[in-house]
mmCIF file of C-alpha atoms in Angstrom:
data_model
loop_
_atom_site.group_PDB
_atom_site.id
_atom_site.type_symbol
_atom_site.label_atom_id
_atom_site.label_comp_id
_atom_site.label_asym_id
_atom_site.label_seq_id
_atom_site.Cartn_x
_atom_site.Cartn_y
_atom_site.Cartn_z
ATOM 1 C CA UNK A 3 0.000 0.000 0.000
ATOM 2 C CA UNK A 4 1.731 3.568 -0.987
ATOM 3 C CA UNK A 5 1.401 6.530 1.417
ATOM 4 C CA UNK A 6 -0.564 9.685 0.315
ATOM 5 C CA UNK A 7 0.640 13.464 -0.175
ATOM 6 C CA UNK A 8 2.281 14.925 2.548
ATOM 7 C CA UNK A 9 2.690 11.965 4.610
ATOM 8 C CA UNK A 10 4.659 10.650 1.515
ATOM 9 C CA UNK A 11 6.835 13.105 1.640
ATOM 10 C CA UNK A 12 7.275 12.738 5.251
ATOM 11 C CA UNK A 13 7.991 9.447 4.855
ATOM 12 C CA UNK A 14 10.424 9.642 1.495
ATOM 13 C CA UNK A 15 12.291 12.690 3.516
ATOM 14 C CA UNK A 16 13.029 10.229 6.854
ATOM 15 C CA UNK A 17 14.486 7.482 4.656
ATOM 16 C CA UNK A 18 16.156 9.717 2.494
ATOM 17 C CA UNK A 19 18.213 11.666 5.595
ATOM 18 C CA UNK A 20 18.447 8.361 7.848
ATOM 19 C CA UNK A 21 20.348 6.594 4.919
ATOM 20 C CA UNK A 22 22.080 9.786 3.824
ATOM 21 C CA UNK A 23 23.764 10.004 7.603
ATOM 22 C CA UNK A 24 24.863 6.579 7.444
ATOM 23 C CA UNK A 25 26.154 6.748 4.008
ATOM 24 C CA UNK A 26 27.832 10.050 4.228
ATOM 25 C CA UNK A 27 29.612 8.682 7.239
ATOM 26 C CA UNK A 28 31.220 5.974 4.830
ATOM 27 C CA UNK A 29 32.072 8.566 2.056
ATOM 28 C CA UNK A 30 34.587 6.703 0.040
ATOM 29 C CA UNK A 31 35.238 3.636 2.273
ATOM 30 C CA UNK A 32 35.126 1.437 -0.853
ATOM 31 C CA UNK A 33 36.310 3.800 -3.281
ATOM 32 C CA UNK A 34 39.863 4.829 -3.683
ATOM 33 C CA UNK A 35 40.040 8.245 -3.179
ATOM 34 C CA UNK A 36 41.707 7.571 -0.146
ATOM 35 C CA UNK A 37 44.819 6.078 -1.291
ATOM 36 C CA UNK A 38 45.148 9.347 -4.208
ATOM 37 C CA UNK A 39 44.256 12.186 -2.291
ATOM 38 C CA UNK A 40 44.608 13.945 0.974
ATOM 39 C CA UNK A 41 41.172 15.846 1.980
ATOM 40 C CA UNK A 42 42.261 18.701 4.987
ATOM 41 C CA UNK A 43 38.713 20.414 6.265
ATOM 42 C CA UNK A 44 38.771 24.174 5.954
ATOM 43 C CA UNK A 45 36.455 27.161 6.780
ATOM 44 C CA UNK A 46 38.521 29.594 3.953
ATOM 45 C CA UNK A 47 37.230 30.541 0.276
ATOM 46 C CA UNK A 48 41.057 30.309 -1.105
ATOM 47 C CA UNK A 49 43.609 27.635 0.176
ATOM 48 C CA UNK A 50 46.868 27.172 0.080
ATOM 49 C CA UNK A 51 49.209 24.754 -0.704
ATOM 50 C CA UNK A 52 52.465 24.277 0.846
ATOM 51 C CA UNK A 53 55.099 22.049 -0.196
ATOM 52 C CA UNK A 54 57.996 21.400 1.529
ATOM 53 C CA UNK A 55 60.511 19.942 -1.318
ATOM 54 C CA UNK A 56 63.952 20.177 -0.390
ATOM 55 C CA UNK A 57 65.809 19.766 3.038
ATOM 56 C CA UNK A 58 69.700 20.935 3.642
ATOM 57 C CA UNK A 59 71.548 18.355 2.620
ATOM 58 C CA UNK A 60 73.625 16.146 5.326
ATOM 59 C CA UNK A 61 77.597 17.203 5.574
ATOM 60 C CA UNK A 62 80.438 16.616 7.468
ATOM 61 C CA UNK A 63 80.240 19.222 10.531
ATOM 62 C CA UNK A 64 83.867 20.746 10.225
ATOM 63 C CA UNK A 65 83.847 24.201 11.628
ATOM 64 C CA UNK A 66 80.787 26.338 12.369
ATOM 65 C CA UNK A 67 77.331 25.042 10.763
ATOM 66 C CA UNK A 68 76.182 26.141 7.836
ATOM 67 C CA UNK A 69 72.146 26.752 7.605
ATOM 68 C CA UNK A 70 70.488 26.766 4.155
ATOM 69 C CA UNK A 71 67.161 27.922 3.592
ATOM 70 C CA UNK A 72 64.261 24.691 2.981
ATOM 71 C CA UNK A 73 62.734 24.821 -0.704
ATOM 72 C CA UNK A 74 58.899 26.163 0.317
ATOM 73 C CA UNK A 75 56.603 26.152 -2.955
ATOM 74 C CA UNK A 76 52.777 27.699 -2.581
ATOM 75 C CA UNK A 77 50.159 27.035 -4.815
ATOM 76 C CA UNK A 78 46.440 28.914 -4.187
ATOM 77 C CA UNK A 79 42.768 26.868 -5.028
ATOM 78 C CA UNK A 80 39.513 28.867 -4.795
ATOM 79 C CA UNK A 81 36.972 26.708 -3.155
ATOM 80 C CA UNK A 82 34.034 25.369 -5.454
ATOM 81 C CA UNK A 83 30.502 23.816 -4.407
ATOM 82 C CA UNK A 84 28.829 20.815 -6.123
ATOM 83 C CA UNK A 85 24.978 19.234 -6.131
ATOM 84 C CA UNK A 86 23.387 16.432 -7.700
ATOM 85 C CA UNK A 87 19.829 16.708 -7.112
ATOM 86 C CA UNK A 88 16.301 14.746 -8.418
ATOM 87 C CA UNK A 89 12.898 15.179 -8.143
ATOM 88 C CA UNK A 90 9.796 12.739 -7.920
ATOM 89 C CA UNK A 91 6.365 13.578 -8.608
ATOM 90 C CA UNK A 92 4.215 13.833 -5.950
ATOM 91 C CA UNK A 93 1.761 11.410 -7.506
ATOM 92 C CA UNK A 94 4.032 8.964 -8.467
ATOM 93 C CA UNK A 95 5.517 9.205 -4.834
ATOM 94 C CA UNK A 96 1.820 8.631 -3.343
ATOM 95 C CA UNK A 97 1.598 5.242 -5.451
ATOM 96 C CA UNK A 98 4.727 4.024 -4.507
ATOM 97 C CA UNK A 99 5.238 1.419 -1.467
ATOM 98 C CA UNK A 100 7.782 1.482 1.048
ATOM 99 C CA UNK A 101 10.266 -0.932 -0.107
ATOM 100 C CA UNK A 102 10.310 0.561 -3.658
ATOM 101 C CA UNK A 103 10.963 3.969 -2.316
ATOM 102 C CA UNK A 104 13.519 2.934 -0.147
ATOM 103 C CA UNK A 105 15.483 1.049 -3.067
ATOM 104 C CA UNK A 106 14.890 4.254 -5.134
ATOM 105 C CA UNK A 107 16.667 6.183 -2.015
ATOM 106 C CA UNK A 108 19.515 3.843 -1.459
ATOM 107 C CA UNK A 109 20.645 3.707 -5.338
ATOM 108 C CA UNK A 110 20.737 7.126 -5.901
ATOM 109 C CA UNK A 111 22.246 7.863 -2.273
ATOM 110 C CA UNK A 112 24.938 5.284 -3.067
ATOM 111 C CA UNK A 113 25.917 7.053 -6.422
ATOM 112 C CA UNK A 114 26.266 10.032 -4.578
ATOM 113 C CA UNK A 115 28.987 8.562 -2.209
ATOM 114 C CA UNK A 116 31.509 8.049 -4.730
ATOM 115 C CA UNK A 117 31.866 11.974 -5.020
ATOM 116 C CA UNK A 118 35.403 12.251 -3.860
ATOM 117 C CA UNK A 119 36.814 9.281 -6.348
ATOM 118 C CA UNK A 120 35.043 10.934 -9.404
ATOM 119 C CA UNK A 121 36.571 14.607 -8.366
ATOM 120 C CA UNK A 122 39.850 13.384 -7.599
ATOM 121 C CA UNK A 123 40.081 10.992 -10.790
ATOM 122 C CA UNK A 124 39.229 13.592 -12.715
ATOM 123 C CA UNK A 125 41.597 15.888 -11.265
ATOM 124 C CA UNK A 126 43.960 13.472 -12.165
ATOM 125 C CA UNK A 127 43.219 12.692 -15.907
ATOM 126 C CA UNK A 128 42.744 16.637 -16.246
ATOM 127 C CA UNK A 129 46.503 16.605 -15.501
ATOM 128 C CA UNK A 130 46.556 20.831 -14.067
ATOM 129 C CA UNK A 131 49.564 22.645 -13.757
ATOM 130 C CA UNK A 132 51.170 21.535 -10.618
ATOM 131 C CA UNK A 133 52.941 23.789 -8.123
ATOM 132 C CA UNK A 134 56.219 23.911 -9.902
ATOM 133 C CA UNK A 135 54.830 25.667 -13.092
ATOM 134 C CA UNK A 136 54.438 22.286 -15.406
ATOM 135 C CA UNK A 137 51.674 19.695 -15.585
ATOM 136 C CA UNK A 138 51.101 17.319 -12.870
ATOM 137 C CA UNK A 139 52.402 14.662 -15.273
ATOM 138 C CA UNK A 140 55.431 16.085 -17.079
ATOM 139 C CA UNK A 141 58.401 15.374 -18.415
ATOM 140 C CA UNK A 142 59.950 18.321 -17.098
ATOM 141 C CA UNK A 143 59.795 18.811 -13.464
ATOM 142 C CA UNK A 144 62.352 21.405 -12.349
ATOM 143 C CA UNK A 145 64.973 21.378 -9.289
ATOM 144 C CA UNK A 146 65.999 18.478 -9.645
ATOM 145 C CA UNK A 147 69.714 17.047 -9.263
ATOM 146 C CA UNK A 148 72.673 20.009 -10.236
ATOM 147 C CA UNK A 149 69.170 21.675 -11.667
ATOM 148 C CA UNK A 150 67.914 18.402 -13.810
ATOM 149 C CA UNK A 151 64.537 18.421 -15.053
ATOM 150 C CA UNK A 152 62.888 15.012 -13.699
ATOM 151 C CA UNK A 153 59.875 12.630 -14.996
ATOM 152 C CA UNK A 154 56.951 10.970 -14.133
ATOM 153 C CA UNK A 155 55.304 10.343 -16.987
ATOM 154 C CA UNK A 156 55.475 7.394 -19.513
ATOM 155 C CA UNK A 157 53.322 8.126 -22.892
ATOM 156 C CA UNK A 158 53.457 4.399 -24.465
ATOM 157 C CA UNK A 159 51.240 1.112 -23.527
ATOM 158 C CA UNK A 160 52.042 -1.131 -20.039
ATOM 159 C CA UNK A 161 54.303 -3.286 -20.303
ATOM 160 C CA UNK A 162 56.410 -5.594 -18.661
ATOM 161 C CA UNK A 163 59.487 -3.634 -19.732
ATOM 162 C CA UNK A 164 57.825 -0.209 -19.050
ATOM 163 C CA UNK A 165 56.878 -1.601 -15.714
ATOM 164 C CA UNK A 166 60.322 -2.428 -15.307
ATOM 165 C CA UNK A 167 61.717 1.044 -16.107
ATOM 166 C CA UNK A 168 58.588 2.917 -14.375
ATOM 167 C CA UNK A 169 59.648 1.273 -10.878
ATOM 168 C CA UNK A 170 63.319 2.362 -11.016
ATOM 169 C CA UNK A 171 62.493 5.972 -12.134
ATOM 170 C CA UNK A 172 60.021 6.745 -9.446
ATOM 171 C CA UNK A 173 63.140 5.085 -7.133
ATOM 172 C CA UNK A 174 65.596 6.977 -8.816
ATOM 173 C CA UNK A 175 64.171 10.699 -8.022
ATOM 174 C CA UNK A 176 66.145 12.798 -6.049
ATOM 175 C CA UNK A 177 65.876 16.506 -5.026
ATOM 176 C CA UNK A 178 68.187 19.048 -5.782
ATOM 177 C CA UNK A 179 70.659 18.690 -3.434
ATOM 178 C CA UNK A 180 71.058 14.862 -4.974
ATOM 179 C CA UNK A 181 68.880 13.397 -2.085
ATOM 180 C CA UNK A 182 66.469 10.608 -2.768
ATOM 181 C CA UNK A 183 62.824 11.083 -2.320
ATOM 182 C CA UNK A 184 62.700 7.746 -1.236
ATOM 183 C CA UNK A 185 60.119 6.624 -3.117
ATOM 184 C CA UNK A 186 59.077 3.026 -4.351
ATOM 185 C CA UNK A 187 55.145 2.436 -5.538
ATOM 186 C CA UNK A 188 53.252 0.018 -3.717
ATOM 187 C CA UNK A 189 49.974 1.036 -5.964
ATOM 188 C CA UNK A 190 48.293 0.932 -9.220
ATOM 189 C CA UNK A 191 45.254 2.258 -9.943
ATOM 190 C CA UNK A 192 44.048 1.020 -13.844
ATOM 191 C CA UNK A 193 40.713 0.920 -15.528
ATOM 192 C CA UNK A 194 39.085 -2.206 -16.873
ATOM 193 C CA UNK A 195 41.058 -2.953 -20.185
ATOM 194 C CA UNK A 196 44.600 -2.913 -19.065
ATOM 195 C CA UNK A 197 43.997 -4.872 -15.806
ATOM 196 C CA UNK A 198 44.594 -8.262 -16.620
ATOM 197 C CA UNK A 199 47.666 -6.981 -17.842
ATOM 198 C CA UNK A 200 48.611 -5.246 -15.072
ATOM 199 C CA UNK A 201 47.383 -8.224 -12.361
ATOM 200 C CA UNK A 202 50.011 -10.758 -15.024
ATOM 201 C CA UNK A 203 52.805 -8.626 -14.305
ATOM 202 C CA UNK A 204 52.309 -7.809 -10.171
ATOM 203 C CA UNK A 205 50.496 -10.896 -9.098
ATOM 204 C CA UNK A 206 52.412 -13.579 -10.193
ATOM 205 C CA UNK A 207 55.238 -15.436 -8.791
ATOM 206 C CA UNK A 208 55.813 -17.067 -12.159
ATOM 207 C CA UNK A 209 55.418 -15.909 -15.678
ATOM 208 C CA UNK A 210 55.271 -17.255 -19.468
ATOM 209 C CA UNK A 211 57.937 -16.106 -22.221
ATOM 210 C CA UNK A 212 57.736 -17.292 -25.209
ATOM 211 C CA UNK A 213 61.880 -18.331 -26.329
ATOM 212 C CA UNK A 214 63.706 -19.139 -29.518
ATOM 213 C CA UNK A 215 65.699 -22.172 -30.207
ATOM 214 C CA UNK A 216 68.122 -20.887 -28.090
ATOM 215 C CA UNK A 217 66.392 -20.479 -25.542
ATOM 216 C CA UNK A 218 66.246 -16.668 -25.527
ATOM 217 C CA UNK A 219 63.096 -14.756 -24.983
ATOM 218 C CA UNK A 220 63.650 -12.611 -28.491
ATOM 219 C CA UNK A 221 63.983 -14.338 -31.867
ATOM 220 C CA UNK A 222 60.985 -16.546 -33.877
ATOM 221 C CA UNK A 223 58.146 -17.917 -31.142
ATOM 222 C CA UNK A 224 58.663 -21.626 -30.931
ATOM 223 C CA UNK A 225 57.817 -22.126 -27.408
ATOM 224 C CA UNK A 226 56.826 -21.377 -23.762
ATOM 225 C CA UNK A 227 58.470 -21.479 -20.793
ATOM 226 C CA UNK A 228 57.716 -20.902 -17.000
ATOM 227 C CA UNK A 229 60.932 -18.538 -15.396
ATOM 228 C CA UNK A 230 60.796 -17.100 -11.990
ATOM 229 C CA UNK A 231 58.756 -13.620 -11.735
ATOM 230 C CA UNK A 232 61.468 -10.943 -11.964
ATOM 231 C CA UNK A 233 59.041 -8.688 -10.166
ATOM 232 C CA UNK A 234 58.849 -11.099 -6.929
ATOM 233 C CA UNK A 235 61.277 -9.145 -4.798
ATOM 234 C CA UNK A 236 60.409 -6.657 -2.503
ATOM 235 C CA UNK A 237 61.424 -3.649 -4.500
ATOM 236 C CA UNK A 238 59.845 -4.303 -7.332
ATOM 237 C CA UNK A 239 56.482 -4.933 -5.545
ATOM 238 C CA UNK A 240 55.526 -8.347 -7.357
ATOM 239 C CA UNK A 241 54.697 -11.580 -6.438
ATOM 240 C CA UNK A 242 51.336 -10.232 -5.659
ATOM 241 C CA UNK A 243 52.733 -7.579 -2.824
ATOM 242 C CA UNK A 244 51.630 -4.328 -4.911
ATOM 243 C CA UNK A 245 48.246 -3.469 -4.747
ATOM 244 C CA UNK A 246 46.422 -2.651 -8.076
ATOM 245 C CA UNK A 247 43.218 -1.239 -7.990
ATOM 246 C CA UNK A 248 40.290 -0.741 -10.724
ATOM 247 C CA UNK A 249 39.138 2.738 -11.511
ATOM 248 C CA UNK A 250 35.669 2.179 -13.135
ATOM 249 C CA UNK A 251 36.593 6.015 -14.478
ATOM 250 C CA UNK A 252 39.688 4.956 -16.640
ATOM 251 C CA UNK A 253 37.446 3.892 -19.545
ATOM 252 C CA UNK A 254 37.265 5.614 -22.858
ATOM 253 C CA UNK A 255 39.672 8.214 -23.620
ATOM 254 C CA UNK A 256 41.317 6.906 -20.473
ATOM 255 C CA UNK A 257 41.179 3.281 -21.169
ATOM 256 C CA UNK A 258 45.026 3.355 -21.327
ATOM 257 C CA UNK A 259 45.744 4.789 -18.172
ATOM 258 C CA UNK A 260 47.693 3.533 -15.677
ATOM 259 C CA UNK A 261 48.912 5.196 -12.669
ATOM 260 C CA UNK A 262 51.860 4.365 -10.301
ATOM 261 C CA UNK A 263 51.536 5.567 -6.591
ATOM 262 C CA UNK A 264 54.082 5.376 -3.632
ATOM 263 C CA UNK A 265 51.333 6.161 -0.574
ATOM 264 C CA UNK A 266 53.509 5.459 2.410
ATOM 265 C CA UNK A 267 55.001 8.691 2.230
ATOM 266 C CA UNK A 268 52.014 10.989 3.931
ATOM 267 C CA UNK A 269 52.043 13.304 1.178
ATOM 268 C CA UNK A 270 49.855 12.419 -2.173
ATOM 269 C CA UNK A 271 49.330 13.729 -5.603
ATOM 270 C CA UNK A 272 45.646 15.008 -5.138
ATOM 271 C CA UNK A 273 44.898 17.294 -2.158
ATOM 272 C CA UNK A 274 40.965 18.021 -1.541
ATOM 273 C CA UNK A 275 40.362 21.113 0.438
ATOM 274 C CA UNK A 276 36.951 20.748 2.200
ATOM 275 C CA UNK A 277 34.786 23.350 3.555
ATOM 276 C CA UNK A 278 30.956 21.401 3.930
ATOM 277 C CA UNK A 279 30.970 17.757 3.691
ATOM 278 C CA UNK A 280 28.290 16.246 1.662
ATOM 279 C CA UNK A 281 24.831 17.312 3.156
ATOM 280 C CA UNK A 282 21.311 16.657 2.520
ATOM 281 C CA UNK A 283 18.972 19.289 1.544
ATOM 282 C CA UNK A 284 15.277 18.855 0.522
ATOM 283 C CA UNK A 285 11.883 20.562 -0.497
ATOM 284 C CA UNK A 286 9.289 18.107 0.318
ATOM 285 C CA UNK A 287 6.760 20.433 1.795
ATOM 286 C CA UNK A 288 3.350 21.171 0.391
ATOM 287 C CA UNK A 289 3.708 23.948 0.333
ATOM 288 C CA UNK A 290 7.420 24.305 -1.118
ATOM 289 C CA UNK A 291 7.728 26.407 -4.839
ATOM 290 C CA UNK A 292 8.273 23.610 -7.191
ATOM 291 C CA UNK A 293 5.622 21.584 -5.434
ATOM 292 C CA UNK A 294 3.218 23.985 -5.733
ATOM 293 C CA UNK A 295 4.396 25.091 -9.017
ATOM 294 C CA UNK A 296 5.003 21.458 -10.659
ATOM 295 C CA UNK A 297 3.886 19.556 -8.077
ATOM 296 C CA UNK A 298 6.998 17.312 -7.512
ATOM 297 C CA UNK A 299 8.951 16.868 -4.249
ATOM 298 C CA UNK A 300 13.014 17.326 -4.826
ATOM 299 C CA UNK A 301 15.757 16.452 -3.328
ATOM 300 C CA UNK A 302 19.674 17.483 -3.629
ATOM 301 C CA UNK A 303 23.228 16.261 -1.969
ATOM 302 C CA UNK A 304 25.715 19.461 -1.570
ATOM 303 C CA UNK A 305 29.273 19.629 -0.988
ATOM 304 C CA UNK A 306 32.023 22.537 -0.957
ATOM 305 C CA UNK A 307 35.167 20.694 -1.983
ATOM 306 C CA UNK A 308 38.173 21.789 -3.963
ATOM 307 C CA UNK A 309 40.677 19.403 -5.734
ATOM 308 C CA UNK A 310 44.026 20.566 -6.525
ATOM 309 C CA UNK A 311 47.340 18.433 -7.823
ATOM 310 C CA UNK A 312 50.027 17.819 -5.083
ATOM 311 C CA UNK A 313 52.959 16.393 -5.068
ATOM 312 C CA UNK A 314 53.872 14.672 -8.185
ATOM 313 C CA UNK A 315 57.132 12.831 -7.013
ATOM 314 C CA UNK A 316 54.878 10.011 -6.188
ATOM 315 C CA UNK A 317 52.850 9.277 -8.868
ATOM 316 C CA UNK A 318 53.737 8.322 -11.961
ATOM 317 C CA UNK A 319 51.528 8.420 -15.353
ATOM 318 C CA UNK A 320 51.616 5.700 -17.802
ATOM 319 C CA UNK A 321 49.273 6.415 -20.906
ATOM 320 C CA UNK A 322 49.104 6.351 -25.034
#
């Protein structure tokens, strides 16, 4: 039996904020936003970023110390607001039963809770200018050894041999004053198409390479042959110690993506500057304007977030 008028809304209102509060208190617990991005609460309209990129370097202490000045960059984000909202006709509310408005609720509540992966993946795949002047994936970070420009971007398909070479560059940056960064990936975050790929290559502790008559793994295909995983040790991160997860979001134009993350480090490559966490707003009165205007009861989910690239010494963009 469906509930009438304003006792439907009533009703479609409690389920709607009971299930919002307990959602909205697991934003992004099964998403991955987490692992990419770094949200600090804020009560300001611009924010800024600090980034603290180079330390003195350790010397010898021969004669009085010498104090050099850390490398502080700054980077300024205006805060933005977002909604996603829907409306239900007040008729077709009164028809409806309890258990069909509550799955109606619950789907389009859960949507809602994936707002901080689809901001902070598209942050990503937007790839902004970061706060040393160049894109967030470049080929030309500055300050970097004797004043090197540095990498973290790959623009051809995964591979094991990319891979291979994408490990030991993120492990080979250093700052300016030659010191390592210290960073090694532990995550990848691909879409659909390139995963099975990607799970061959960090999962294993064996793989298949097809060898020549001589037994090499170049030359005419003749034959297969099981050889230990070269990724198995613990700085490579295979064997099935990295973690890889699916983005859902890497599909079309950024079916190719792949993206190498060190997260043990504190700082990551997204930061999310948060001023009003995801709330519930609604109009479900009789006597609200649309209802009396168009007769339909709305609802919206608000949030005043801000996404803004970080630091890009630990990620690393593979794409085509």
């Amino acid at each position: 039996m469906g509930v009438q008028n304003q006792a439907s809304a009533d009703t479609a209102n409690t389920l709607f904020m009971a299930y919002a509060e307990d959602l909205f208190a697991r934003v992004g617990e099964s998403g991955i936003y987490d692992h990419i991005c770094e949200i600090i609460d804020t009560d300001a309209e611009v924010n800024e970023i600090d980034i603290l990129e180079t330390m003195p370097a350790l010397r010898e202490w021969i004669g009085p110390k010498r104090f050099d000045s850390v490398r502080l960059s700054t980077f300024s984000v205006a805060m933005k607001s977002y909604e996603k909202s829907f409306e239900i006709p007040r008729r077709k509310l009164a028809g409806m039963t309890i258990p069909a408005l509550e799955k109606r609720i619950q789907t389009w509540l859960n949507n809602f809770t994936m707002i901080y992966d689809k901001l902070a993946i598209a942050l990503i795949v937007s790839n902004p200018t970061c706060y040393d002047g160049v894109a967030l994936a470049s080929a030309s970070h500055v300050r970097g050894p004797a004043g090197a420009t540095q990498s973290n971007i790959t623009t051809s398909a995964f591979s094991v041999a990319n891979h291979k070479a994408i490990v030991s560059a993120m492990q080979s940056l250093c700052d300016e004053n030659s010191e390592p960064f210290e960073i090694s990936p532990n995550l990848i975050v691909c879409g659909p198409k390139t995963l099975s790929a990607v799970l061959e290559v960090t999962k294993s502790t064996t793989r298949l390479a097809a060898v020549d008559n001589a037994g090499a793994e170049t030359g005419t295909r003749v034959a297969a042959a099981t050889i230990d995983n070269v990724f198995a040790g613990a700085e490579l991160y295979g064997g099935g110690s990295m973690l890889v997860i699916c983005s859902k979001r890497l599909i079309g134009t950024y079916d190719d993506y792949v993206l190498y993350l060190d997260t043990t480090k504190g700082c990551k490559p997204v930061i999310g500057f948060r001023k009003r966490a995801p709330e519930v707003t609604s109009m479900t009165e009789m006597t609200s304007p649309d209802r009396f205007k168009r007769d339909v009861y709305q609802w919206s989910v608000e949030v005043d977030i801000v996404f803004a690239p970080g630091a890009w010494q630990v990620l690393h963009f593979l794409l085509v």
